[in-house]
mmCIF file of C-alpha atoms in Angstrom:
data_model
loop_
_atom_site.group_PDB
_atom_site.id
_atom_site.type_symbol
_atom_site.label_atom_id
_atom_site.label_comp_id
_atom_site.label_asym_id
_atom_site.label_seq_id
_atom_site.Cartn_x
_atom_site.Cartn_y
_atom_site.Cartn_z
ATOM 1 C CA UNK A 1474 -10.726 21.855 16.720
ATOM 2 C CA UNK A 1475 -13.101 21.492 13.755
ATOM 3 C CA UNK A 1476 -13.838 24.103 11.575
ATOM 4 C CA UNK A 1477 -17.058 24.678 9.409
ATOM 5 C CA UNK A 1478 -16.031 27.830 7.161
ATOM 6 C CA UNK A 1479 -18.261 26.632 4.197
ATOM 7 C CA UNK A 1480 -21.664 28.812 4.270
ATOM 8 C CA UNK A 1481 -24.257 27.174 2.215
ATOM 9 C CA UNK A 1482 -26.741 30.191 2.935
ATOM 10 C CA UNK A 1483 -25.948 33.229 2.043
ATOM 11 C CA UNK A 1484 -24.508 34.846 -1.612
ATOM 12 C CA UNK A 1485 -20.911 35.737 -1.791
ATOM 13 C CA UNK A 1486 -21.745 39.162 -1.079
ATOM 14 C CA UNK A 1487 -22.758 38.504 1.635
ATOM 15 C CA UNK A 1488 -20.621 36.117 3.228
ATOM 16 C CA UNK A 1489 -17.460 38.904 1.606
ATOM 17 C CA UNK A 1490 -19.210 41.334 3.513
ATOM 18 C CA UNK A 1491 -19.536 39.481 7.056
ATOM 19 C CA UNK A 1492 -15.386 38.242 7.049
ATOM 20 C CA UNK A 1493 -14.793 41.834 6.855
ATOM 21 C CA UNK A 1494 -16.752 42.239 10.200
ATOM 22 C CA UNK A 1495 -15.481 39.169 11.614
ATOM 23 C CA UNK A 1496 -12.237 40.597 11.116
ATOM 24 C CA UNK A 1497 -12.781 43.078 14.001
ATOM 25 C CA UNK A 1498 -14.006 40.390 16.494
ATOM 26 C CA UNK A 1499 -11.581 40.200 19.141
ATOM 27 C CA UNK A 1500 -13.143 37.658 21.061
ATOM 28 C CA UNK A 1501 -12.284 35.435 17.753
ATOM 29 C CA UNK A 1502 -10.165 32.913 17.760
ATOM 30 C CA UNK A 1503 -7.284 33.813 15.070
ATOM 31 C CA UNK A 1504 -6.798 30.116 14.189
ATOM 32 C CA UNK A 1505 -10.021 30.116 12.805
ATOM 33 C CA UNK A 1506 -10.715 30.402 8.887
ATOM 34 C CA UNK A 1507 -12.975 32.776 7.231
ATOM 35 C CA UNK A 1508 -15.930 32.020 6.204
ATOM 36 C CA UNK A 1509 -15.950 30.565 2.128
ATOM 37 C CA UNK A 1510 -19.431 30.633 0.441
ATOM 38 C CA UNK A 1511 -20.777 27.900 -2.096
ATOM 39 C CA UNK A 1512 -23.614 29.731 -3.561
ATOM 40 C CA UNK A 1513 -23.051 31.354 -7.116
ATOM 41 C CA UNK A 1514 -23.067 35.277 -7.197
ATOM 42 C CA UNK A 1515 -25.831 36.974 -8.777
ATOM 43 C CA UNK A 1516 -26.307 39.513 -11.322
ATOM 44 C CA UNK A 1517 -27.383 42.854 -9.823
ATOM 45 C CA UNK A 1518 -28.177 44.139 -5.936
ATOM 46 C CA UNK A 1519 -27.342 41.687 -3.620
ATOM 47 C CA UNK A 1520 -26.917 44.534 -0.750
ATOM 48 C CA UNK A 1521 -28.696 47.779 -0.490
ATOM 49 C CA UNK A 1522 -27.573 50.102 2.030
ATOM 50 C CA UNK A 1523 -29.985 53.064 3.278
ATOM 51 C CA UNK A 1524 -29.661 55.542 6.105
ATOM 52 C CA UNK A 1525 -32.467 56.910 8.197
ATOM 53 C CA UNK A 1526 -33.541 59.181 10.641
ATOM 54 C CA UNK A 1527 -35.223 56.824 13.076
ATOM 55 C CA UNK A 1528 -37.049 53.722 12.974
ATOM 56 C CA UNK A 1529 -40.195 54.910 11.706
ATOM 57 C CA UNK A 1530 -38.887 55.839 8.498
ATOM 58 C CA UNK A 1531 -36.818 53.146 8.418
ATOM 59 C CA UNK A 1532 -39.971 50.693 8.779
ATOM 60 C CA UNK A 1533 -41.513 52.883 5.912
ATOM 61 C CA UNK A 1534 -38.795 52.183 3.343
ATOM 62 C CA UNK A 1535 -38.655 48.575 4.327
ATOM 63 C CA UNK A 1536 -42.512 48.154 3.904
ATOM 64 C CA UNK A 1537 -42.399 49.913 0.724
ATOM 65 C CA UNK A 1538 -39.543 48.069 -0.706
ATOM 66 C CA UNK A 1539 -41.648 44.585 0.261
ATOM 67 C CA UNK A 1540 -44.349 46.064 -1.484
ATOM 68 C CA UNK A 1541 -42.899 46.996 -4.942
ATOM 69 C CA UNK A 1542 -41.415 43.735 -5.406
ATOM 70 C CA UNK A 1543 -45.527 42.649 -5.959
ATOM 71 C CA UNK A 1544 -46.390 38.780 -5.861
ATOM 72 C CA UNK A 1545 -42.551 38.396 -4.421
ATOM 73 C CA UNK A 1546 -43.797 40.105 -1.048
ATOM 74 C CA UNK A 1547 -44.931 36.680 0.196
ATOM 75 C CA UNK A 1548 -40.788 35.347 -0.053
ATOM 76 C CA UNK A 1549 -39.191 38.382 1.716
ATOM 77 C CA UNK A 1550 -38.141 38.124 5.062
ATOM 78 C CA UNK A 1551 -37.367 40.808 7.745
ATOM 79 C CA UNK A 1552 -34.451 40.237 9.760
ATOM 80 C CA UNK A 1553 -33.815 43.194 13.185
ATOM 81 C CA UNK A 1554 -31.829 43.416 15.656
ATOM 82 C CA UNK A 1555 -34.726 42.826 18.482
ATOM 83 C CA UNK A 1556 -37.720 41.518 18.390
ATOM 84 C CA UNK A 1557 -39.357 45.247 19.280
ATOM 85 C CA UNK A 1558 -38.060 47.085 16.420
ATOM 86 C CA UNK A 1559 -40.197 44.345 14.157
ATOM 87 C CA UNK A 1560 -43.643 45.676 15.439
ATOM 88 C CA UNK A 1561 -43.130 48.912 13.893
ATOM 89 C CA UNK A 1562 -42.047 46.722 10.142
ATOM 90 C CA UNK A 1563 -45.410 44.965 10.714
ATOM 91 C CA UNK A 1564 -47.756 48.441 10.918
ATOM 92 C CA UNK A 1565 -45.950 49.489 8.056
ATOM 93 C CA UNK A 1566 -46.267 46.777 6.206
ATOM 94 C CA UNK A 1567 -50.071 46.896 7.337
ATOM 95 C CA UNK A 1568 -50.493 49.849 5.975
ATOM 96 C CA UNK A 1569 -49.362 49.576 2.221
ATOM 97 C CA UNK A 1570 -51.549 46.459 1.996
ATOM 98 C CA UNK A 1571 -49.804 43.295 2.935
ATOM 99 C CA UNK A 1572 -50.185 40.946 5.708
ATOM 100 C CA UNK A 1573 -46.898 40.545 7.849
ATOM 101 C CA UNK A 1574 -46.395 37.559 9.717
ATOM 102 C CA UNK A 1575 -43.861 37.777 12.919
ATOM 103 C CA UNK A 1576 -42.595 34.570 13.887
ATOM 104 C CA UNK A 1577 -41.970 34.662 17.617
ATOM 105 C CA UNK A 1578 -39.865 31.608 18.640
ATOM 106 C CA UNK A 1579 -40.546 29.931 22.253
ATOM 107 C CA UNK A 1580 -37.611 28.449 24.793
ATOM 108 C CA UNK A 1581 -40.742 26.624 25.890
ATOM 109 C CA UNK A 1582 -44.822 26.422 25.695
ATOM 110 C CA UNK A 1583 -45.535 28.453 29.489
ATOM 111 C CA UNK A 1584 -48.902 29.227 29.941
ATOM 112 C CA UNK A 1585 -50.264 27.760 32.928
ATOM 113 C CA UNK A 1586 -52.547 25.118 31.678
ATOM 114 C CA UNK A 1587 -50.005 23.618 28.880
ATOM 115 C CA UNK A 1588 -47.116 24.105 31.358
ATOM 116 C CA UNK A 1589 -49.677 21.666 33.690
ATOM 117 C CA UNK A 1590 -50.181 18.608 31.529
ATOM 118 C CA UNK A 1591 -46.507 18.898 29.578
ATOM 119 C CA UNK A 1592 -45.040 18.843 33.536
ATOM 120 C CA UNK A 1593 -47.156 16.005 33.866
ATOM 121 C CA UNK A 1594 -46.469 13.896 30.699
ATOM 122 C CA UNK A 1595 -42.326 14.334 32.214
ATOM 123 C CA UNK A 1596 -43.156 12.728 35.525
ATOM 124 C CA UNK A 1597 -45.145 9.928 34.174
ATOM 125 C CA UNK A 1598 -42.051 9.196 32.282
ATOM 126 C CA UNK A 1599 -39.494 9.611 35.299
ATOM 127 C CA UNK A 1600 -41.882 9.911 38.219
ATOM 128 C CA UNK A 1601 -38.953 9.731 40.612
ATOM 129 C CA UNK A 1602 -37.763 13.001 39.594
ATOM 130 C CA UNK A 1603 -38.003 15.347 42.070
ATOM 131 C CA UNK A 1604 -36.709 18.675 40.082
ATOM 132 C CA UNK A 1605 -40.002 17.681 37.279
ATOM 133 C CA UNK A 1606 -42.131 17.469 40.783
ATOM 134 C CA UNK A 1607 -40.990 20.941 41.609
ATOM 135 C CA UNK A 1608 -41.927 22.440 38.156
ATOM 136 C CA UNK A 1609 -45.319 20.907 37.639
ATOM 137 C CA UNK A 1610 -46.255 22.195 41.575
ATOM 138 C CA UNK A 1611 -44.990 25.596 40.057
ATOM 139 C CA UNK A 1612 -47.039 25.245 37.159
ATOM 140 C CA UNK A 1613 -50.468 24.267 38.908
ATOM 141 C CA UNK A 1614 -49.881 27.116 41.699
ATOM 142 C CA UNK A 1615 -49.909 29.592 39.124
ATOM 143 C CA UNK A 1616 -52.616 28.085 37.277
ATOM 144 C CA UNK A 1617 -54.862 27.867 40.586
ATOM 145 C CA UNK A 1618 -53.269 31.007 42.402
ATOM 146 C CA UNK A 1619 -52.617 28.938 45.453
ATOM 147 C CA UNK A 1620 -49.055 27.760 46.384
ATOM 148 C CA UNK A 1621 -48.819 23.781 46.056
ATOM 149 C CA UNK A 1622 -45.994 22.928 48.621
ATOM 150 C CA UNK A 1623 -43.230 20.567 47.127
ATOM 151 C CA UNK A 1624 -42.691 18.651 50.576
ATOM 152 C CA UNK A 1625 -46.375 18.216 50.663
ATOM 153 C CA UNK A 1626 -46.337 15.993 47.673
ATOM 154 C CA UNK A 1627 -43.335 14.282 48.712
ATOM 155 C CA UNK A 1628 -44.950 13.423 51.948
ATOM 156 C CA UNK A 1629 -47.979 12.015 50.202
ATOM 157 C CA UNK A 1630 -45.962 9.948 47.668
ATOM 158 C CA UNK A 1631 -43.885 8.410 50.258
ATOM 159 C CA UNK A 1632 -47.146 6.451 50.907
ATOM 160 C CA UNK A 1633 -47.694 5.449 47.526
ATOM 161 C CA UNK A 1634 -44.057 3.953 46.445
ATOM 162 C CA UNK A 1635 -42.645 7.193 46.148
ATOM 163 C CA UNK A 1636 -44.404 8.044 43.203
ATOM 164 C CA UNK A 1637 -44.229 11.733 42.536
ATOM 165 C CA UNK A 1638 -47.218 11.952 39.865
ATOM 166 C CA UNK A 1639 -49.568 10.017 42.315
ATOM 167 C CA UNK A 1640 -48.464 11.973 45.145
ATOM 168 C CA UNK A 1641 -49.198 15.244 43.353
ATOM 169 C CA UNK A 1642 -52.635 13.845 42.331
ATOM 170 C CA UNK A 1643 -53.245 12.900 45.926
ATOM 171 C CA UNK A 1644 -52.384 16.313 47.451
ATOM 172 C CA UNK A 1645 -54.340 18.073 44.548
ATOM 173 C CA UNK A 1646 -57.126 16.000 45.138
ATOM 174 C CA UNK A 1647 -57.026 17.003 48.868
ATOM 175 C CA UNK A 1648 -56.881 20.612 48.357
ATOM 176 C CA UNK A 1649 -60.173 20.401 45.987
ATOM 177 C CA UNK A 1650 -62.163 18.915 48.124
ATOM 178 C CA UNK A 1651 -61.115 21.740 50.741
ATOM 179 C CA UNK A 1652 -62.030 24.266 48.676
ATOM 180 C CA UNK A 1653 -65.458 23.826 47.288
ATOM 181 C CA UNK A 1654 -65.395 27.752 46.445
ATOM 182 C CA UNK A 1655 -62.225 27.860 44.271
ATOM 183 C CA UNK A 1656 -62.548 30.070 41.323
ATOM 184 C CA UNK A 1657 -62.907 27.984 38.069
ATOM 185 C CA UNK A 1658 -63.081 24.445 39.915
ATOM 186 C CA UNK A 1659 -65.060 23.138 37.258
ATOM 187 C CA UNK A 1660 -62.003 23.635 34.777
ATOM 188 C CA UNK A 1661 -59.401 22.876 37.615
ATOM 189 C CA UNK A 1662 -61.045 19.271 38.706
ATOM 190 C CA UNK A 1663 -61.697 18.321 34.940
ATOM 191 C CA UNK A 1664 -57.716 19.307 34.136
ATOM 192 C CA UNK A 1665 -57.179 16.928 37.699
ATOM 193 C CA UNK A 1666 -59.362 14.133 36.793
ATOM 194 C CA UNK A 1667 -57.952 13.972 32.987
ATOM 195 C CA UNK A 1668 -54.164 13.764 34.400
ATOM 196 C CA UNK A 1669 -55.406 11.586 37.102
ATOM 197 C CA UNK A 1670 -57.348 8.749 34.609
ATOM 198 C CA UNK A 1671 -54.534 9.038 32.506
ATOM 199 C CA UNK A 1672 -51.716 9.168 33.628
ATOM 200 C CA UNK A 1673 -51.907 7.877 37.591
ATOM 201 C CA UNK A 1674 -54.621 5.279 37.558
ATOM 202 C CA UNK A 1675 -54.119 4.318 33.346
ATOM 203 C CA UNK A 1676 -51.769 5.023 31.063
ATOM 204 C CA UNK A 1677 -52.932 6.406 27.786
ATOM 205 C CA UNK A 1678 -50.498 9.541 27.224
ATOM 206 C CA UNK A 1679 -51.849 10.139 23.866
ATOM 207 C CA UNK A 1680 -55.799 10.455 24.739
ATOM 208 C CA UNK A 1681 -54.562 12.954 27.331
ATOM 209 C CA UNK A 1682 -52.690 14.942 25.120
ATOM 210 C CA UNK A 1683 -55.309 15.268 22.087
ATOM 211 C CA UNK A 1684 -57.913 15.738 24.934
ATOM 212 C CA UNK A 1685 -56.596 18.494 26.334
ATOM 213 C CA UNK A 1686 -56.056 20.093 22.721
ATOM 214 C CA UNK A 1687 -60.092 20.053 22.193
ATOM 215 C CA UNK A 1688 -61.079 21.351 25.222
ATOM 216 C CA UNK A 1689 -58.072 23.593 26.744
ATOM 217 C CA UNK A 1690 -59.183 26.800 24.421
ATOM 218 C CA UNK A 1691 -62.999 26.272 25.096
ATOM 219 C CA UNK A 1692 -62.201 26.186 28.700
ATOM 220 C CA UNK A 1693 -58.961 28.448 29.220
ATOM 221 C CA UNK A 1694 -58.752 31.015 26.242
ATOM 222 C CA UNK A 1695 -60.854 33.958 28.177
ATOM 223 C CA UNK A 1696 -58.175 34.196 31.241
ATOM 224 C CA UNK A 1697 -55.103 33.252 28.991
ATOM 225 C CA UNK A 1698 -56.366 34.305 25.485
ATOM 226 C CA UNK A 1699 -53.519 34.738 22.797
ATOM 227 C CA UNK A 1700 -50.837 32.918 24.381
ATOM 228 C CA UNK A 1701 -52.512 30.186 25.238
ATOM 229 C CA UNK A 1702 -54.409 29.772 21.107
ATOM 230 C CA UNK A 1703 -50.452 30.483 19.635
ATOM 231 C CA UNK A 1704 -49.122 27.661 22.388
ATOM 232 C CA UNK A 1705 -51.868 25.277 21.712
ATOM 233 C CA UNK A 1706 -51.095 26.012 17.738
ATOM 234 C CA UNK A 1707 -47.244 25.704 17.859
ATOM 235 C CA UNK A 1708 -47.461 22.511 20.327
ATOM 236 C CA UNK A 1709 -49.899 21.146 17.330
ATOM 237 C CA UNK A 1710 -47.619 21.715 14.604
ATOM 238 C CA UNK A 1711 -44.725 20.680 15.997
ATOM 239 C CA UNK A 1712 -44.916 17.481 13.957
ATOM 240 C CA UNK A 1713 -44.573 15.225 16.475
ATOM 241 C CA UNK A 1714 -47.160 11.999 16.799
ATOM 242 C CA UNK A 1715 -48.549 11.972 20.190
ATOM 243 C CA UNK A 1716 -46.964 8.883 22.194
ATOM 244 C CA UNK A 1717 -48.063 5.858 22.804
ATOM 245 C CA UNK A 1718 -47.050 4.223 26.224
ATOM 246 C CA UNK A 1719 -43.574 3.096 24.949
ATOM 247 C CA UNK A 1720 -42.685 6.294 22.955
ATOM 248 C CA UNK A 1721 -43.672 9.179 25.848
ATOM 249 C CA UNK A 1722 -39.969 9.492 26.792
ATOM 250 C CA UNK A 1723 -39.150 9.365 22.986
ATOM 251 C CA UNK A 1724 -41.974 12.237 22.237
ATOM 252 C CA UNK A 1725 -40.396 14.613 24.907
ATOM 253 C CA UNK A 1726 -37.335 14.476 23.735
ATOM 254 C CA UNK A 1727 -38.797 15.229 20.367
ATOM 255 C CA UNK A 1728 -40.478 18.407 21.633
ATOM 256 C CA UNK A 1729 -37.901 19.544 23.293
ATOM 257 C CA UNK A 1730 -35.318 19.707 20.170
ATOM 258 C CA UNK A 1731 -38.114 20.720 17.804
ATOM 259 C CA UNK A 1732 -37.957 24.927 17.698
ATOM 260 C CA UNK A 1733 -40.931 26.451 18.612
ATOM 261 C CA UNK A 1734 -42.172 28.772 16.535
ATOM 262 C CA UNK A 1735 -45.677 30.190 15.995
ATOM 263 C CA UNK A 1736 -47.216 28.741 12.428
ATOM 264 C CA UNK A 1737 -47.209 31.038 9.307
ATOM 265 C CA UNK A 1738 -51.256 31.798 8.884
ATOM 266 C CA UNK A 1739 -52.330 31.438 5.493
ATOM 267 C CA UNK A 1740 -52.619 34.348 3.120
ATOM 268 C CA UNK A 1741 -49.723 36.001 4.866
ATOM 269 C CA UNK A 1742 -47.514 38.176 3.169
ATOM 270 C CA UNK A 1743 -44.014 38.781 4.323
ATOM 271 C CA UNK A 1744 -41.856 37.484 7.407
ATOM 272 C CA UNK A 1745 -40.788 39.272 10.482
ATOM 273 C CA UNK A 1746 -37.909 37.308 12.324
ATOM 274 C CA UNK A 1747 -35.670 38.647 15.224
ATOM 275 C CA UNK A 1748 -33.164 35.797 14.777
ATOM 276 C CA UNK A 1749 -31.799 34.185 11.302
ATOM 277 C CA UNK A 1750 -34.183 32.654 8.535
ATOM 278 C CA UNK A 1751 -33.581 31.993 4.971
ATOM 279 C CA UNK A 1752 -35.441 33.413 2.353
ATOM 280 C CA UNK A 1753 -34.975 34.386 -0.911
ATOM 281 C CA UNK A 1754 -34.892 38.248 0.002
ATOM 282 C CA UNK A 1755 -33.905 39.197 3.264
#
């Protein structure tokens, strides 16, 4: 077994205070080591303990804390238990002045339109893939509120080499021009034909993806608002140079082991975090 017991993180303090907890884990493996820091201690509080009568106050005292500590607001960072209980840090923090920003991390970018085209990027890479098929018929049902049957497609691309992406184009294709009256078929058969000219007939991954970036807020925001501005900004700033032909398996990858978390706006004052960041002052 390999152990990693150095903490590179975290002052003494604090690593002397978590062994002591670790201590009483009995799901812990007694072989293991404790945990040894590297970090020099520090003159003065490293820990402050408070006690409070419920979560309000406790978000008070926090916010005025942050606030004291003047042009150090901006490197604090708020750690909680839940993601909930950080709402209540953020109002308080709102109200002595300073601008909180609450990182909310992503398993994955889901709103219906992103979910679409990122579904469809994965089976243009492996467009035998039946379990990608599945997802991206999920994705466009809920983004056109009408079920798109699996065996459908797989029907239709057993005519065309059993391509899944062509067969899905096919069978979308079908159902638009049986529903003339569809609710936002403008948007729906411009989504189509950009996948469709891209992906099926060409192959130009990259023009698809920074395509879809300048219209998909235009032409989605007022049914999926927020979500869909914070997925289009994280998917953005993920870093990640959109793929050329030879690279789209490559750039997938990259997304998915890139963490996705929504960008710090600027002028922001303090961090809200559910899970562990470093900081300077947590």
């Amino acid at each position: 077994v390999i152990q990693l017991p150095k903490n590179y993180r975290c002052p003494p303090e604090i690593v002397a205070v978590a062994n002591r907890l670790i201590e009483h884990n009995r799901s812990r493996d007694p072989a293991r080591e404790p945990l040894t820091p590297t970090r020099a201690a520090k003159d003065g509080e490293v820990i402050q303990l408070c006690s409070h009568l419920n979560d309000q106050e406790e978000a008070a005292w926090v916010a005025e804390h942050i606030a004291a500590r003047g042009p150090n607001a901006k490197s604090c960072v708020v750690l909680a238990r839940a993601g909930r209980l950080l709402d209540g840090v953020a109002q308080a923090l709102r109200k002595v002045g300073l601008t909180p920003y609450l990182a909310k991390k992503r398993n994955d970018l889901d709103t219906p339109p992103v979910r679409v085209v990122i579904q469809a990027l994965r089976l243009a890479a492996t467009r035998a893939d039946r379990e990608i098929l599945r997802q991206l018929c999920v994705a466009w049902s809920r983004l056109t509120e009408e079920t798109l049957e699996l065996e459908e497609v797989v029907a239709l691309a057993t005519t065309a080499g059993d391509d899944y992406l062509r067969g899905w184009s096919d069978a979308v294709a079908q159902r638009l021009e049986e529903r003339p009256d569809w609710p936002e078929l403008n948007h729906i058969e411009d989504l189509h034909r950009q996948i469709r000219d891209r992906l099926v007939d060409g192959f130009d991954p990259a023009t698809l993806i920074t395509g879809f970036w300048a219209s998909a807020e235009g032409v989605w925001a007022a049914r999926f608002g927020a979500d869909l501005r914070d997925e289009l900004e994280i998917w953005k700033d993920l870093a990640v140079a959109p793929p050329s032909p030879r690279t789209l398996s490559a750039y997938l990858q990259a997304m998915d082991l890139t963490p996705k978390v929504t960008p710090r706006p600027p002028g922001s004052d303090s961090l809200l975090h559910s899970s562990w960041r470093q900081g300077p002052r947590v």
